[in-house]
């Protein structure tokens, strides 16, 4: 088994040996770029690996895995580095960093795209939109495609086209013993089931292949904001309005202080607001008709829900989740926006103090819920809404207060919790991972783990232990 390596320095010979075979780069604590490369998106995570292997391709990944195995090193695997709890970096040990692996190939006649593990969401969108297509993914373009896909992948077009994993057709994987396998419906189908929600538990995915869907380039999308003092009325209206809406419409309710951005009028910046952000994955004229009641409700203080390029909408949340801020998240699914849930939202939304703290309430359902629950390892297809309660600060200053607020908000929702999306977990222990998959799927995932990674070589993840 691996171990923390603070007390076990990497010997020069092993480092030189890896350096001599890697197409990419080997970085150790003495190197000038070490500080840059040990950083992850969440500024509250501060870890110092013994070695970072920036892999240039599959052969580099295999070499790094073999070295880690021979030397009994703790292994972290990093693609986009956006794990909320910092699972892609370790103290001591080796980081197998896939960030250099950026290849994307769009194949329009087959309506497929292949993407290497280091690709970020915005990079994939840019390539697919150049041909008028999109793969369902997430809502912040600097998130890694790999970690997001391996957990399931929820985002703006999921209600029309399903989760990211519902469009996944094949993966290339380097296993714990350094072997290279392909998994899809025909080959290694059990592994293919597991990687569609089971995270990095079974191996390192080096490349993904997806179905693409026709989209845009223009979509009707964007936020409508009201003062937080009107949250009660807005949420009651919203609940009734989305109940009958078509699958093309996806919405996220946002609670926060209006951010200091060029699109926000200066008098609104810093004011507590409630917003409904929409994205319509269909004809622009039809989208305008569908969002009209939202735009007409009450007296919005800002309405940016208009036709725009899908790529621009995808970037909308990027500045709200800058690299280096201190982030803490609590998450849960709820079945419905009941009166009680709305009361909790109203109460805690008015207590937000940090300019970078926010709540996102995701509307689920549509195509996500029409796939049979057993088809993929992702669990929770019948969730009504998913809460993402982000207690954030710009530095360590005040972080503890934000964390406390997020926990209190989440606790207040406890009577309504159903499941939880695995990619929105912090480091919350085995019971929460079990909740994320449900007991039956968790057991199936455990037996898959015994087959593909019996020593728990890949354990810096939302871990599904073999025993
Ligand atoms: C700002 C922000 C926005 C987000 N928005 C969304 C969203 O819209 N929809 C959504 O579904 N989720 C969203 N998430 C959650 C996101 O899906 C997870 O944080 C995801 O793990 C990030 O992937 P990554 O590659 O950037 O992460 P990393 O930190 O690199 O990795 C995360 C985990 O996956 C493992 N892993 C990474 N790459 C591989 C690989 N190639 N093979 C095997 N294991 C691997 C790592 O070891 C680690 O355990 C968001 C997160 C953030 C921080």
XYZ file of C-alpha atoms and ligand atoms in Angstrom:
520
model
C 0.000 0.000 0.000
C 1.122 3.587 -0.598
C 1.971 5.908 2.256
C 2.421 9.583 2.922
C 5.884 10.414 1.728
C 6.882 13.487 3.699
C 9.499 11.358 5.457
C 10.483 9.332 2.396
C 12.301 11.589 -0.087
C 12.318 10.499 -3.716
C 15.745 9.200 -4.585
C 17.517 10.961 -7.424
C 17.871 7.766 -9.394
C 14.109 7.165 -9.629
C 13.524 10.777 -10.614
C 16.221 10.662 -13.288
C 14.853 7.390 -14.584
C 11.345 8.846 -14.936
C 12.731 12.024 -16.500
C 14.571 9.986 -19.110
C 11.405 8.221 -20.301
C 8.751 10.945 -20.049
C 7.712 13.008 -23.084
C 6.283 15.452 -20.561
C 7.943 16.969 -17.524
C 9.018 15.795 -14.082
C 8.808 18.430 -11.366
C 10.195 18.097 -7.858
C 10.249 20.487 -4.875
C 13.550 22.113 -5.933
C 12.250 23.147 -9.373
C 11.300 26.776 -10.083
C 7.868 25.786 -11.379
C 7.073 23.523 -8.403
C 4.988 26.150 -6.581
C 2.948 26.857 -9.718
C 2.266 23.195 -10.450
C 1.375 22.084 -6.936
C -1.467 24.631 -6.795
C -5.029 23.498 -7.408
C -8.173 25.559 -8.033
C -9.300 25.605 -4.383
C -6.959 28.010 -2.574
C -7.699 26.412 0.794
C -5.802 23.268 -0.287
C -2.074 23.465 0.352
C -0.215 20.211 -0.271
C 3.338 19.369 -1.247
C 3.829 16.277 -3.410
C 7.264 14.690 -3.710
C 6.961 14.571 -7.473
C 4.657 15.852 -10.201
C 4.688 13.852 -13.444
C 3.229 16.097 -16.146
C 2.375 13.403 -18.652
C 2.560 14.000 -22.393
C 0.669 10.865 -23.386
C -0.409 7.345 -22.516
C 3.121 5.981 -22.316
C 4.025 8.657 -19.750
C 0.973 7.749 -17.678
C 1.954 4.088 -17.736
C 5.540 4.908 -16.734
C 4.332 7.053 -13.827
C 1.933 4.337 -12.644
C 4.709 1.735 -12.780
C 7.110 3.937 -10.837
C 4.469 4.616 -8.191
C 3.801 0.906 -7.899
C 7.458 -0.065 -7.654
C 8.187 2.649 -5.100
C 4.915 2.158 -3.190
C 3.961 5.821 -3.551
C 0.735 7.543 -2.701
C -0.859 8.540 -6.043
C -2.973 11.570 -6.890
C -4.399 11.923 -10.403
C -5.066 15.405 -11.716
C -6.820 16.580 -14.859
C -8.519 19.971 -14.330
C -7.608 20.260 -10.621
C -11.176 21.317 -9.682
C -11.906 18.700 -7.037
C -13.648 20.697 -4.262
C -11.790 18.794 -1.478
C -8.472 18.799 -3.371
C -8.367 15.090 -4.158
C -6.015 15.625 -7.098
C -3.020 16.724 -5.012
C -1.225 15.021 -2.128
C 1.368 15.567 0.554
C 4.370 13.486 -0.388
C 3.661 10.909 -3.090
C 3.284 11.469 -6.804
C 0.825 13.562 -8.789
C 0.058 12.077 -12.183
C -0.890 15.295 -13.936
C -2.724 14.987 -17.258
C -2.999 18.734 -17.859
C -0.711 18.647 -20.900
C -2.904 16.116 -22.705
C -5.093 18.524 -24.648
C -5.932 16.715 -27.879
C -9.497 17.074 -29.215
C -10.710 15.584 -32.499
C -14.177 16.308 -33.792
C -15.552 13.762 -36.255
C -18.658 15.419 -37.777
C -19.781 12.540 -40.049
C -19.907 10.164 -37.058
C -21.159 12.884 -34.700
C -18.412 11.915 -32.269
C -15.597 13.751 -30.564
C -12.504 12.355 -28.879
C -10.891 14.343 -26.089
C -7.802 13.662 -24.013
C -7.939 13.828 -20.236
C -6.345 17.275 -19.832
C -9.058 19.047 -21.800
C -11.110 21.658 -19.948
C -14.830 22.127 -20.617
C -14.369 25.392 -22.513
C -11.745 23.809 -24.757
C -14.083 20.969 -25.716
C -16.995 23.384 -26.332
C -14.856 25.559 -28.566
C -13.946 22.641 -30.818
C -17.427 21.099 -30.989
C -19.243 24.427 -31.474
C -16.995 25.123 -34.471
C -19.048 22.350 -36.134
C -22.396 23.307 -34.581
C -22.339 20.551 -31.941
C -22.029 20.268 -28.167
C -21.432 17.571 -25.568
C -23.434 18.048 -22.344
C -20.975 19.151 -19.651
C -20.790 21.633 -16.776
C -21.304 25.337 -16.206
C -17.764 26.670 -15.568
C -15.408 26.415 -18.531
C -12.188 26.024 -16.538
C -13.432 22.746 -14.942
C -11.690 19.544 -16.071
C -13.622 17.340 -18.473
C -12.139 14.176 -16.942
C -13.166 14.556 -13.302
C -16.549 15.962 -14.287
C -17.319 13.110 -16.671
C -16.170 10.421 -14.264
C -18.660 11.658 -11.660
C -21.582 11.978 -14.108
C -21.609 15.559 -15.378
C -24.542 17.927 -14.929
C -24.975 21.170 -16.843
C -27.000 23.487 -19.058
C -28.137 21.047 -21.726
C -28.609 17.899 -19.609
C -32.396 18.115 -19.449
C -32.453 17.878 -23.242
C -29.462 15.589 -23.901
C -28.735 13.848 -20.590
C -25.691 13.750 -18.325
C -22.187 13.941 -19.721
C -21.888 10.168 -19.158
C -25.057 9.573 -21.167
C -23.150 10.823 -24.229
C -19.971 8.899 -23.406
C -19.308 6.129 -25.918
C -15.826 4.865 -25.032
C -12.828 5.460 -22.769
C -9.155 4.517 -22.804
C -7.928 3.558 -19.345
C -4.562 2.873 -17.734
C -5.221 0.425 -14.924
C -3.521 0.104 -11.536
C -1.007 -2.381 -12.947
C -0.095 -0.043 -15.792
C -2.056 -1.924 -18.468
C -3.934 -0.065 -21.218
C -7.558 -1.052 -21.856
C -10.482 0.341 -23.782
C -13.944 0.253 -22.245
C -17.266 0.713 -24.004
C -20.544 -1.196 -24.415
C -18.731 -3.994 -26.295
C -15.344 -4.236 -24.554
C -14.914 -4.308 -20.780
C -18.558 -3.310 -20.381
C -18.385 -3.653 -16.591
C -15.601 -1.084 -16.421
C -17.517 1.177 -18.810
C -20.507 1.035 -16.458
C -18.251 1.918 -13.518
C -16.474 4.904 -15.043
C -19.846 6.496 -15.833
C -20.179 7.902 -12.321
C -17.713 5.860 -10.256
C -14.951 8.483 -10.458
C -11.265 7.643 -10.727
C -11.585 4.487 -8.641
C -10.827 2.008 -11.410
C -7.981 3.549 -13.353
C -6.710 6.635 -15.120
C -8.822 7.595 -18.112
C -6.498 8.994 -20.733
C -9.064 9.665 -23.477
C -12.834 9.951 -23.835
C -15.135 9.574 -26.823
C -18.579 11.236 -26.842
C -21.663 11.590 -28.966
C -22.198 15.216 -29.975
C -25.557 16.939 -30.253
C -26.693 19.766 -32.509
C -26.739 23.048 -30.603
C -26.635 26.787 -31.230
C -24.485 28.616 -31.968
C -27.134 31.031 -30.573
C -29.192 30.056 -27.541
C -31.591 32.016 -25.348
C -29.794 32.110 -22.031
C -28.740 34.166 -19.037
C -29.897 35.410 -15.646
C -32.846 37.429 -14.413
C -32.262 38.981 -10.957
C -34.553 40.280 -8.218
C -33.635 41.670 -4.780
C -33.218 38.895 -2.165
C -36.049 40.505 -0.201
C -38.382 39.151 -2.920
C -36.985 35.602 -2.685
C -40.202 34.181 -1.266
C -42.375 35.395 -4.160
C -39.747 34.576 -6.799
C -39.293 31.001 -5.546
C -43.026 30.322 -5.432
C -43.426 31.652 -8.959
C -40.365 29.683 -10.119
C -41.607 26.401 -8.648
C -44.883 26.621 -10.551
C -43.315 27.888 -13.750
C -40.677 25.139 -14.123
C -43.120 22.364 -13.296
C -44.548 22.431 -16.829
C -41.532 23.614 -18.791
C -40.067 21.614 -21.710
C -36.841 19.589 -21.513
C -35.087 22.213 -23.611
C -35.233 24.571 -20.653
C -32.671 24.194 -17.882
C -32.527 26.616 -14.965
C -30.360 27.304 -11.945
C -31.542 29.486 -9.065
C -28.728 31.609 -7.668
C -28.478 33.312 -4.281
C -25.547 35.652 -3.717
C -24.367 39.239 -3.580
C -24.393 40.737 -7.079
C -20.787 40.407 -8.300
C -18.581 43.267 -9.398
C -18.588 42.552 -13.133
C -18.881 44.847 -16.178
C -22.408 43.519 -16.928
C -23.701 44.397 -13.448
C -24.813 48.027 -12.893
C -22.590 49.610 -10.189
C -25.563 50.377 -7.911
C -26.435 46.654 -7.827
C -22.933 45.368 -7.009
C -22.818 43.925 -3.479
C -26.615 43.816 -3.082
C -28.143 40.486 -2.046
C -30.031 39.067 -4.986
C -31.944 36.019 -6.064
C -31.592 35.068 -9.697
C -32.931 32.492 -12.089
C -30.432 31.616 -14.799
C -31.917 29.907 -17.842
C -30.599 28.143 -20.913
C -32.877 26.985 -23.714
C -31.375 24.219 -25.899
C -33.547 24.739 -28.949
C -34.791 27.272 -31.473
C -34.171 30.873 -30.431
C -37.721 32.054 -31.153
C -39.208 29.217 -29.122
C -36.727 29.875 -26.312
C -37.770 33.522 -26.167
C -41.396 32.464 -25.857
C -40.619 29.959 -23.092
C -38.591 32.381 -20.924
C -41.015 35.312 -21.336
C -42.997 34.610 -18.121
C -39.749 34.586 -16.142
C -38.713 37.944 -17.537
C -42.145 39.385 -16.792
C -42.402 38.210 -13.204
C -42.379 41.075 -10.667
C -39.845 43.819 -11.264
C -36.441 42.313 -12.010
C -33.458 44.509 -11.169
C -31.510 43.026 -14.070
C -32.450 40.900 -17.068
C -29.633 39.411 -19.136
C -31.650 36.463 -20.489
C -31.378 37.063 -24.239
C -30.165 35.276 -27.378
C -26.383 34.870 -27.218
C -23.678 32.432 -28.353
C -23.755 29.200 -26.351
C -20.010 29.644 -25.792
C -20.622 33.030 -24.117
C -23.287 31.553 -21.849
C -20.977 28.690 -20.886
C -18.450 31.263 -19.622
C -20.982 33.187 -17.571
C -20.069 31.729 -14.170
C -16.278 31.642 -14.787
C -15.435 34.893 -12.941
C -17.522 33.829 -9.935
C -15.280 30.809 -9.330
C -11.786 32.220 -9.753
C -8.731 30.053 -9.110
C -7.205 30.554 -5.679
C -10.237 31.677 -3.654
C -11.005 29.537 -0.604
C -13.901 27.207 -1.387
C -16.138 25.014 0.739
C -19.257 23.277 -0.536
C -22.160 21.371 0.973
C -24.550 19.614 -1.323
C -27.735 17.579 -1.294
C -30.545 16.596 -3.622
C -34.154 17.297 -2.723
C -37.242 15.768 -4.293
C -39.155 19.022 -4.710
C -39.224 22.712 -3.869
C -41.716 22.378 -1.047
C -42.879 25.363 1.009
C -40.473 24.271 3.760
C -37.494 24.096 1.394
C -38.365 27.542 0.090
C -38.471 28.926 3.646
C -34.971 27.589 4.320
C -33.726 29.199 1.105
C -35.284 32.543 1.969
C -33.846 32.536 5.491
C -30.269 31.531 4.655
C -30.061 33.470 1.387
C -30.484 36.658 3.378
C -27.547 35.774 5.626
C -24.911 35.756 2.880
C -22.018 38.033 3.817
C -19.088 37.139 1.538
C -18.946 38.589 -1.997
C -17.868 35.178 -3.328
C -20.309 32.967 -1.431
C -23.205 31.638 -3.487
C -25.917 29.032 -3.719
C -26.833 27.242 -6.912
C -30.045 25.244 -7.002
C -30.020 23.010 -10.081
C -33.201 21.950 -11.794
C -32.827 18.246 -12.570
C -35.154 15.901 -14.501
C -35.832 15.771 -18.236
C -33.560 13.440 -20.215
C -31.460 12.691 -17.094
C -34.421 11.018 -15.420
C -35.486 9.069 -18.502
C -32.360 6.891 -18.485
C -32.819 3.815 -16.342
C -31.122 4.214 -12.939
C -29.145 0.983 -13.450
C -27.583 2.006 -16.776
C -24.658 3.896 -15.237
C -22.873 4.128 -11.890
C -24.157 7.709 -11.527
C -26.938 7.693 -8.967
C -29.783 10.132 -8.308
C -31.449 10.452 -11.697
C -34.792 11.142 -10.063
C -33.645 14.051 -7.927
C -35.938 17.042 -8.289
C -33.270 19.651 -7.527
C -29.629 19.652 -6.481
C -28.299 22.161 -3.967
C -24.791 23.467 -4.194
C -24.174 25.636 -1.142
C -20.829 27.370 -1.533
C -19.383 29.074 1.546
C -16.379 30.841 0.053
C -13.921 33.610 0.863
C -11.160 35.294 -1.093
C -8.471 34.340 1.426
C -8.218 32.460 4.729
C -9.791 35.524 6.339
C -13.403 34.779 7.222
C -13.342 31.298 5.655
C -14.446 29.596 8.858
C -17.551 31.853 9.041
C -18.491 30.912 5.474
C -18.044 27.221 6.184
C -20.243 27.499 9.247
C -22.976 29.266 7.273
C -22.871 26.591 4.527
C -23.134 23.821 7.111
C -26.058 25.499 8.888
C -27.909 25.989 5.569
C -27.320 22.330 4.682
C -28.361 21.156 8.160
C -31.598 23.124 7.867
C -32.346 21.193 4.665
C -31.586 17.825 6.319
C -35.226 16.686 6.609
C -35.487 17.031 2.811
C -32.167 15.445 1.716
C -32.548 12.561 -0.693
C -29.245 11.694 -2.407
C -26.092 13.680 -3.176
C -24.093 14.133 -6.377
C -20.671 12.546 -5.851
C -18.798 15.388 -7.566
C -20.220 17.892 -5.082
C -18.920 16.045 -1.992
C -16.134 17.367 0.181
C -14.008 14.870 2.112
C -17.031 13.530 4.020
C -16.215 9.885 4.678
C -17.399 6.499 3.461
C -21.020 6.798 4.565
C -21.550 9.853 2.368
C -19.959 8.096 -0.628
C -22.356 5.212 -0.026
C -25.262 7.705 0.050
C -24.082 9.162 -3.239
C -24.375 5.757 -4.934
C -27.105 4.086 -2.942
C -26.416 0.775 -1.184
C -26.965 -1.513 -4.171
C -24.764 0.412 -6.587
C -22.129 0.930 -3.948
C -21.816 -2.844 -3.497
C -21.611 -3.373 -7.256
C -18.906 -0.685 -7.456
C -16.999 -2.386 -4.660
C -16.863 -5.671 -6.538
C -15.700 -3.801 -9.633
C -12.999 -2.186 -7.512
C -11.865 -5.630 -6.340
C -11.486 -6.659 -9.974
C -9.701 -3.574 -11.321
C -7.899 -2.131 -8.291
C -7.791 -4.698 -5.446
C -5.031 -2.854 -3.520
C -6.828 0.512 -3.659
C -3.886 2.004 -5.539
C -6.244 4.776 -6.735
C -7.668 5.988 -3.465
C -7.411 9.785 -3.575
C -10.936 10.120 -4.900
C -14.440 9.666 -3.476
C -13.139 6.302 -2.514
C -14.904 3.013 -3.043
C -12.680 0.667 -1.068
C -12.276 -2.918 -2.309
C -13.250 -4.432 1.045
C -15.869 25.815 -10.317
C -16.488 24.449 -10.425
C -17.595 24.251 -11.203
C -18.174 22.996 -11.301
N -19.263 22.838 -12.098
C -19.766 21.602 -12.281
C -20.822 21.392 -13.193
O -21.327 22.322 -13.808
N -21.287 20.127 -13.363
C -20.733 19.066 -12.706
O -21.174 17.952 -12.935
N -19.734 19.243 -11.824
C -19.241 20.476 -11.606
N -18.208 20.658 -10.730
C -17.680 19.506 -9.989
C -16.648 18.819 -10.872
O -17.328 17.933 -11.741
C -15.631 18.040 -10.032
O -14.989 18.909 -9.158
C -14.634 17.308 -10.931
O -14.002 16.326 -10.178
C -13.620 18.229 -11.537
O -12.830 17.560 -12.454
P -11.292 17.957 -12.662
O -10.741 17.102 -13.731
O -11.186 19.435 -12.818
O -10.765 17.587 -11.233
P -9.442 17.003 -10.609
O -9.265 17.762 -9.339
O -8.303 16.975 -11.539
O -9.887 15.524 -10.282
C -11.029 15.237 -9.519
C -11.070 13.760 -9.140
O -11.120 12.965 -10.310
C -9.957 12.148 -10.418
N -9.480 12.214 -11.796
C -9.211 13.353 -12.489
N -8.855 13.057 -13.733
C -8.879 11.708 -13.834
C -8.616 10.823 -14.893
N -8.250 11.256 -16.085
N -8.747 9.496 -14.663
C -9.137 9.050 -13.441
N -9.405 9.858 -12.404
C -9.279 11.177 -12.605
C -8.965 12.752 -9.464
O -8.051 11.835 -9.000
C -9.857 13.293 -8.370
O -10.212 12.286 -7.480
C -17.614 21.907 -10.601
C -16.503 22.103 -9.809
C -15.940 23.357 -9.711
C -14.766 23.551 -8.830
